[in-house]
XYZ file of C-alpha atoms in Angstrom:
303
model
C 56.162 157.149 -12.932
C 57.067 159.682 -10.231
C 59.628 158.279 -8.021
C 59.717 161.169 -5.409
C 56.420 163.418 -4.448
C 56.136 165.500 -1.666
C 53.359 167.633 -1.021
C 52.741 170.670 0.975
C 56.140 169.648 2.903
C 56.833 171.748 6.738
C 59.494 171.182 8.770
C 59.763 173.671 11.741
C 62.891 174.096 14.118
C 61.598 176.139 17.095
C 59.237 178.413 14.549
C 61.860 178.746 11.746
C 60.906 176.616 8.919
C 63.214 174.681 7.730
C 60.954 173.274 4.587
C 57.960 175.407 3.671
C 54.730 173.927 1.867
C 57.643 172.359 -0.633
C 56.230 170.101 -3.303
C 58.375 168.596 -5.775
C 57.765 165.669 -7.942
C 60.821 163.325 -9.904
C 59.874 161.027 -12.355
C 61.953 157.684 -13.182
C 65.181 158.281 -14.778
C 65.707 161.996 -13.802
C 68.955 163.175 -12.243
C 67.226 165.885 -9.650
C 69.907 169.098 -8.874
C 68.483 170.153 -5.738
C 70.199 173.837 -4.887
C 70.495 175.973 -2.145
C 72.829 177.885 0.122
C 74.085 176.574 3.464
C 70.765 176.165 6.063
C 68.166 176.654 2.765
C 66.750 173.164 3.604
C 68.198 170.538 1.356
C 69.495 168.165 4.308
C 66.368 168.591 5.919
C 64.208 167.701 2.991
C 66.645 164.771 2.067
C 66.659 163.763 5.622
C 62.482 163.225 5.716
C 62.513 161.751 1.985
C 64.519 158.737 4.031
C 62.130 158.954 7.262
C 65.197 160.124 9.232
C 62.811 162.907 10.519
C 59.441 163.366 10.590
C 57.446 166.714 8.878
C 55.070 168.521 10.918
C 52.688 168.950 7.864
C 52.662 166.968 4.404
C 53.436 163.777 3.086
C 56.042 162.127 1.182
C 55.797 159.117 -1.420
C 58.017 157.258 -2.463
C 57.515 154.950 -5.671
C 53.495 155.951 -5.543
C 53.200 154.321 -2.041
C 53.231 157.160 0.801
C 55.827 157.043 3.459
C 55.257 155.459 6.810
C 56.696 153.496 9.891
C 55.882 150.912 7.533
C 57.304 151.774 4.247
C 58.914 148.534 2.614
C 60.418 149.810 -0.265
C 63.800 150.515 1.679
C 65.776 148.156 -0.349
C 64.858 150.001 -3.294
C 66.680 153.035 -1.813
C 70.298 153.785 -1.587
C 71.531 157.091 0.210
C 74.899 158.933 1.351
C 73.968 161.796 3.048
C 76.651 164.462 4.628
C 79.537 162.241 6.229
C 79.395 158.804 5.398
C 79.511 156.659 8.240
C 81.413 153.782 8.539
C 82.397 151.253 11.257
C 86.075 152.567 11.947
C 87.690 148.902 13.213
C 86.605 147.218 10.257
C 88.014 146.912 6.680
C 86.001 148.302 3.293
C 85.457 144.514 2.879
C 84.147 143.723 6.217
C 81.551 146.767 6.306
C 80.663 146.335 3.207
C 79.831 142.472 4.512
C 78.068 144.120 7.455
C 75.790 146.471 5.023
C 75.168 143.192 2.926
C 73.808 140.918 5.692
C 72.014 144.371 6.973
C 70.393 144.755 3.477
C 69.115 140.945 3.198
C 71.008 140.762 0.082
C 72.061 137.451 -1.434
C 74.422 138.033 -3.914
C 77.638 137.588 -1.906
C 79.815 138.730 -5.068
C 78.378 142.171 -5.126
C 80.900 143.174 -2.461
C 83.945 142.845 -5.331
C 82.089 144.132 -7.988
C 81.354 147.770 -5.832
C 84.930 147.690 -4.379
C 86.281 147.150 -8.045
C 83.440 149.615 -9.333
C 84.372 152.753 -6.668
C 88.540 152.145 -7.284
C 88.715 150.920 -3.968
C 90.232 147.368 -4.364
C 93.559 148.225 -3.017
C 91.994 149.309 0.202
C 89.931 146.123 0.332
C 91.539 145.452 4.053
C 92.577 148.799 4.823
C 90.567 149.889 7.906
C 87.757 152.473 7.640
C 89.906 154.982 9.754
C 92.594 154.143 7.970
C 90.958 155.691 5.126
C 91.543 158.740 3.549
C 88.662 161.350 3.299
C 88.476 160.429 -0.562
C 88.361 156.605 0.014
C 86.120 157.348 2.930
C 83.602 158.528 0.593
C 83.758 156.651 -1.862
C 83.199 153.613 0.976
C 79.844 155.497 1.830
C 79.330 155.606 -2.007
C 79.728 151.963 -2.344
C 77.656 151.215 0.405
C 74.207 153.466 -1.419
C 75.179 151.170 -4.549
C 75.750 148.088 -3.243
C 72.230 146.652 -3.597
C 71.773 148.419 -7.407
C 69.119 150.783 -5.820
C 66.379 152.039 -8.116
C 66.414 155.569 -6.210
C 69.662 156.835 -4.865
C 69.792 160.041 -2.468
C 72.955 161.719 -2.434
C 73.291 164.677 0.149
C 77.290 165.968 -1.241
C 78.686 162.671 -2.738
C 81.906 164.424 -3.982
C 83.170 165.653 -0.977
C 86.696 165.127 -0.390
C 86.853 163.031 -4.043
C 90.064 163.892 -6.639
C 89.477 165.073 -9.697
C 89.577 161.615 -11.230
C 87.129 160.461 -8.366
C 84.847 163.139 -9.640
C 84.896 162.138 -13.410
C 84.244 158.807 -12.433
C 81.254 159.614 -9.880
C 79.781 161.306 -12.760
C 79.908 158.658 -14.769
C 78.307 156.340 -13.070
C 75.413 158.566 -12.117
C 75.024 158.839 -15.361
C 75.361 155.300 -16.028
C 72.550 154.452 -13.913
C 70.161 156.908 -14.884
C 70.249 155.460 -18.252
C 70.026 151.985 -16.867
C 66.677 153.882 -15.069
C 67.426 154.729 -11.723
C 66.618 157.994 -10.310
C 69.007 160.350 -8.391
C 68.166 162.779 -6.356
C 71.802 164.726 -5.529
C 72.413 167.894 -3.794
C 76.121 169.448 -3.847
C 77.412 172.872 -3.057
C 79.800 172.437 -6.346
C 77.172 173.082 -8.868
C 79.727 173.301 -12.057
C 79.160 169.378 -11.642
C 75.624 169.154 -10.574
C 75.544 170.831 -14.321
C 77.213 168.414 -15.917
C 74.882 165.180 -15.063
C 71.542 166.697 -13.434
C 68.679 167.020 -16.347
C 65.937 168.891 -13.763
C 66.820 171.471 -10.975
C 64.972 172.677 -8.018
C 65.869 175.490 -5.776
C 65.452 176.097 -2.361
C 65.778 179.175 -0.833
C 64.981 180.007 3.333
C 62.934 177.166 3.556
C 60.991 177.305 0.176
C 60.910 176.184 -3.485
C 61.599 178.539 -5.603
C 62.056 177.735 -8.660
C 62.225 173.951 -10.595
C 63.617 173.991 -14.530
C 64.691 171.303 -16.939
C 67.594 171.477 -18.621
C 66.187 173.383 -21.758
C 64.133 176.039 -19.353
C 67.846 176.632 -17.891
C 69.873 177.535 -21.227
C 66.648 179.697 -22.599
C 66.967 181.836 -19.100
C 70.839 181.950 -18.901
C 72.252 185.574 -19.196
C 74.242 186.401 -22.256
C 76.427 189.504 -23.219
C 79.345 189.970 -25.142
C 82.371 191.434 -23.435
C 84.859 193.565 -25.300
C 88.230 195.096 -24.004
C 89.826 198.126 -26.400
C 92.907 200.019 -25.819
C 90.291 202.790 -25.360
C 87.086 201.520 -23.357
C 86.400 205.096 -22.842
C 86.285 206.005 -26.675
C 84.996 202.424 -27.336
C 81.315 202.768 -24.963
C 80.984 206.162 -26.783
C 81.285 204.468 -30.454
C 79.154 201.697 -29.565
C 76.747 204.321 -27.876
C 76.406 206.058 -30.962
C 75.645 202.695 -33.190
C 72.705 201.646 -31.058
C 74.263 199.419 -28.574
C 73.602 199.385 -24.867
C 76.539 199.193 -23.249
C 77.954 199.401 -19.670
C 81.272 198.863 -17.534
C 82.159 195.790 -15.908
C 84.108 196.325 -12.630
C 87.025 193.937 -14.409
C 86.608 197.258 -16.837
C 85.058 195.460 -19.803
C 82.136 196.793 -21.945
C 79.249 194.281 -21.473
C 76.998 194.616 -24.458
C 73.499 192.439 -23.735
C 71.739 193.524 -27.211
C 70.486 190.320 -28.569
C 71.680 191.569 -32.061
C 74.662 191.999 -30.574
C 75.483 188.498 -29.252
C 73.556 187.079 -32.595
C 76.259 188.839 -34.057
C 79.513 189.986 -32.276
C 81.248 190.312 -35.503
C 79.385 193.502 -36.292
C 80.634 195.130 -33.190
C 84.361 194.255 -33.999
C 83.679 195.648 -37.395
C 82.286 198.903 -35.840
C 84.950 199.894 -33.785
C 87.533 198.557 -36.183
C 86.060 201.587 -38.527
C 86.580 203.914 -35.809
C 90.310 203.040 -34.951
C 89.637 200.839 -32.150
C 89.543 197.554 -33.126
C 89.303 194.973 -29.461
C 92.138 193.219 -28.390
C 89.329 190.853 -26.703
C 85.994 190.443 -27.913
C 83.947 187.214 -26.778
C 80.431 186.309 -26.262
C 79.549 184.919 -21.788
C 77.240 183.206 -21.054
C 75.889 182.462 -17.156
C 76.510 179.136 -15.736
C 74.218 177.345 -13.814
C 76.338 178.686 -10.055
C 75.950 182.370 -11.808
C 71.860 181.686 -12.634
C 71.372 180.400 -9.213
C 73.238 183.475 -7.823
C 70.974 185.607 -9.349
C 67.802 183.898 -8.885
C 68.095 184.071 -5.017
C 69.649 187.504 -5.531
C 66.243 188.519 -7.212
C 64.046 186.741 -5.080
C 65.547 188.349 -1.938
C 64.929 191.808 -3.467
C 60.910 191.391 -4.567
């Protein structure tokens, strides 16, 4: 079932478009890496998928039912986008009380199981402002969970979070996808996104540019071997001569992208071992997903 569909999706700020004709569709269970550089769109597009603002052309659904004033499927939907909000006065407890009787929820002992859940039960009467940025997100955090939504929207969940804040936010994404929710999550730190998303869009001045699955990702990464010598000079010449294409990196290291070559790095250590310069670093890099996205805008810029 597709959770999210938008189609044809135009947002205009004065007569920049902030989404253009953007159709993306995420099916139950996914965890959705949306990517893009700062003013690409994402908080937009996140920001009409919850009916915060309204497109000028196209329509969103939401669970198969198209989005409305009248859309009842809110409690089906948990969100954190940008800064979590809070009311400032009151404790983790007591806003977390306020978001229950807000949500029509009936399960009273929910509140201890999120506070437990997010680490946050020695703040349980701390004041919100009291907070720090950490504890303030992971408040907003508890707050999208809190009713056990079966779509969560996450506009930069780990901001501010520790290390161990960020293992464990990762976790239980992952968690819940398997229990079948479906996350939509957009972060600037995409060495994480990585790590739980299984489908990526990305949006670049407004527009989709590309969408991948996991698999599609690893076949396109970039690999090449990089080799340092005592003698890079002598070294690109040897490798020249045994059919390699090789250049210099600027961190002046031979980059060789031959496919036989990074099937089989061994045969290049043997080569210039044979001609008296055996590397004192030889190892095979491969792109990461901030690296692919790099380039992908990169080349869609240029064309």
């Amino acid at each position: 079932m597709e959770v999210i569909a938008t189609q044809s999706l135009c947002k205009f700020f004065g007569k920049v478009p902030a989404t253009d004709h953007i159709s993306i569709h995420v099916k139950q269970g996914e965890i959705y890496g949306f990517l893009g550089l700062n003013g690409a769109g994402k908080t937009t597009l996140i920001r009409i998928l919850l009916g915060m603002i309204q497109p000028d052309q196209g329509n969103v659904y939401l669970f198969g039912k198209k989005l409305t004033p009248k859309f009842e499927g809110w409690n089906d939907v948990g969100y954190l986008v940008e800064t979590p909000f809070a009311y400032p006065e009151l404790s983790v407890t007591e806003n977390l009380k306020v978001y229950h009787a807000l949500r029509g929820l009936n399960d009273p002992a929910s509140i201890g199981r999120i506070i437990d859940r997010l680490k946050l039960t020695p703040y349980a009467h701390t004041t919100a402002s009291a907070l720090s940025l950490g504890n303030q997100q992971r408040l907003g955090l508890a707050k999208a969970l809190l009713h056990r939504p079966k779509l969560l929207i996450l506009d930069e969940p780990i901001n501010g979070l520790d290390p161990e804040g960020i293992v464990e936010v990762r976790e239980l994404l992952l968690e819940m996808a398997e229990q079948g929710a479906t996350i939509f999550l957009s972060s600037h730190i995409l060495g994480e996104i990585s790590k739980v998303a299984n489908r990526f869009g990305i949006i670049h001045r407004g527009k989709l540019i590309r969408e991948l699955t996991v698999p599609e990702l690893k076949e396109q990464l970039v690999k090449k071997v990089l080799i340092q010598t005592r003698d890079n000079r002598k070294a690109l010449a040897c490798l020249a001569d045994g059919g390699y294409t090789t250049t210099l990196s600027p961190e002046n290291e031979i980059a060789v992208g031959d496919p036989a070559a990074i099937a089989h790095p061994e045969k290049l250590s043997a080569l210039l071992a044979a001609a008296g310069m055996p590397p004192i670093k030889i190892v095979v890099e491969t792109e990461d997903l901030e690296m692919y996205f790099l380039r992908t805008i990169k080349n869609h810029d240029n064309t």
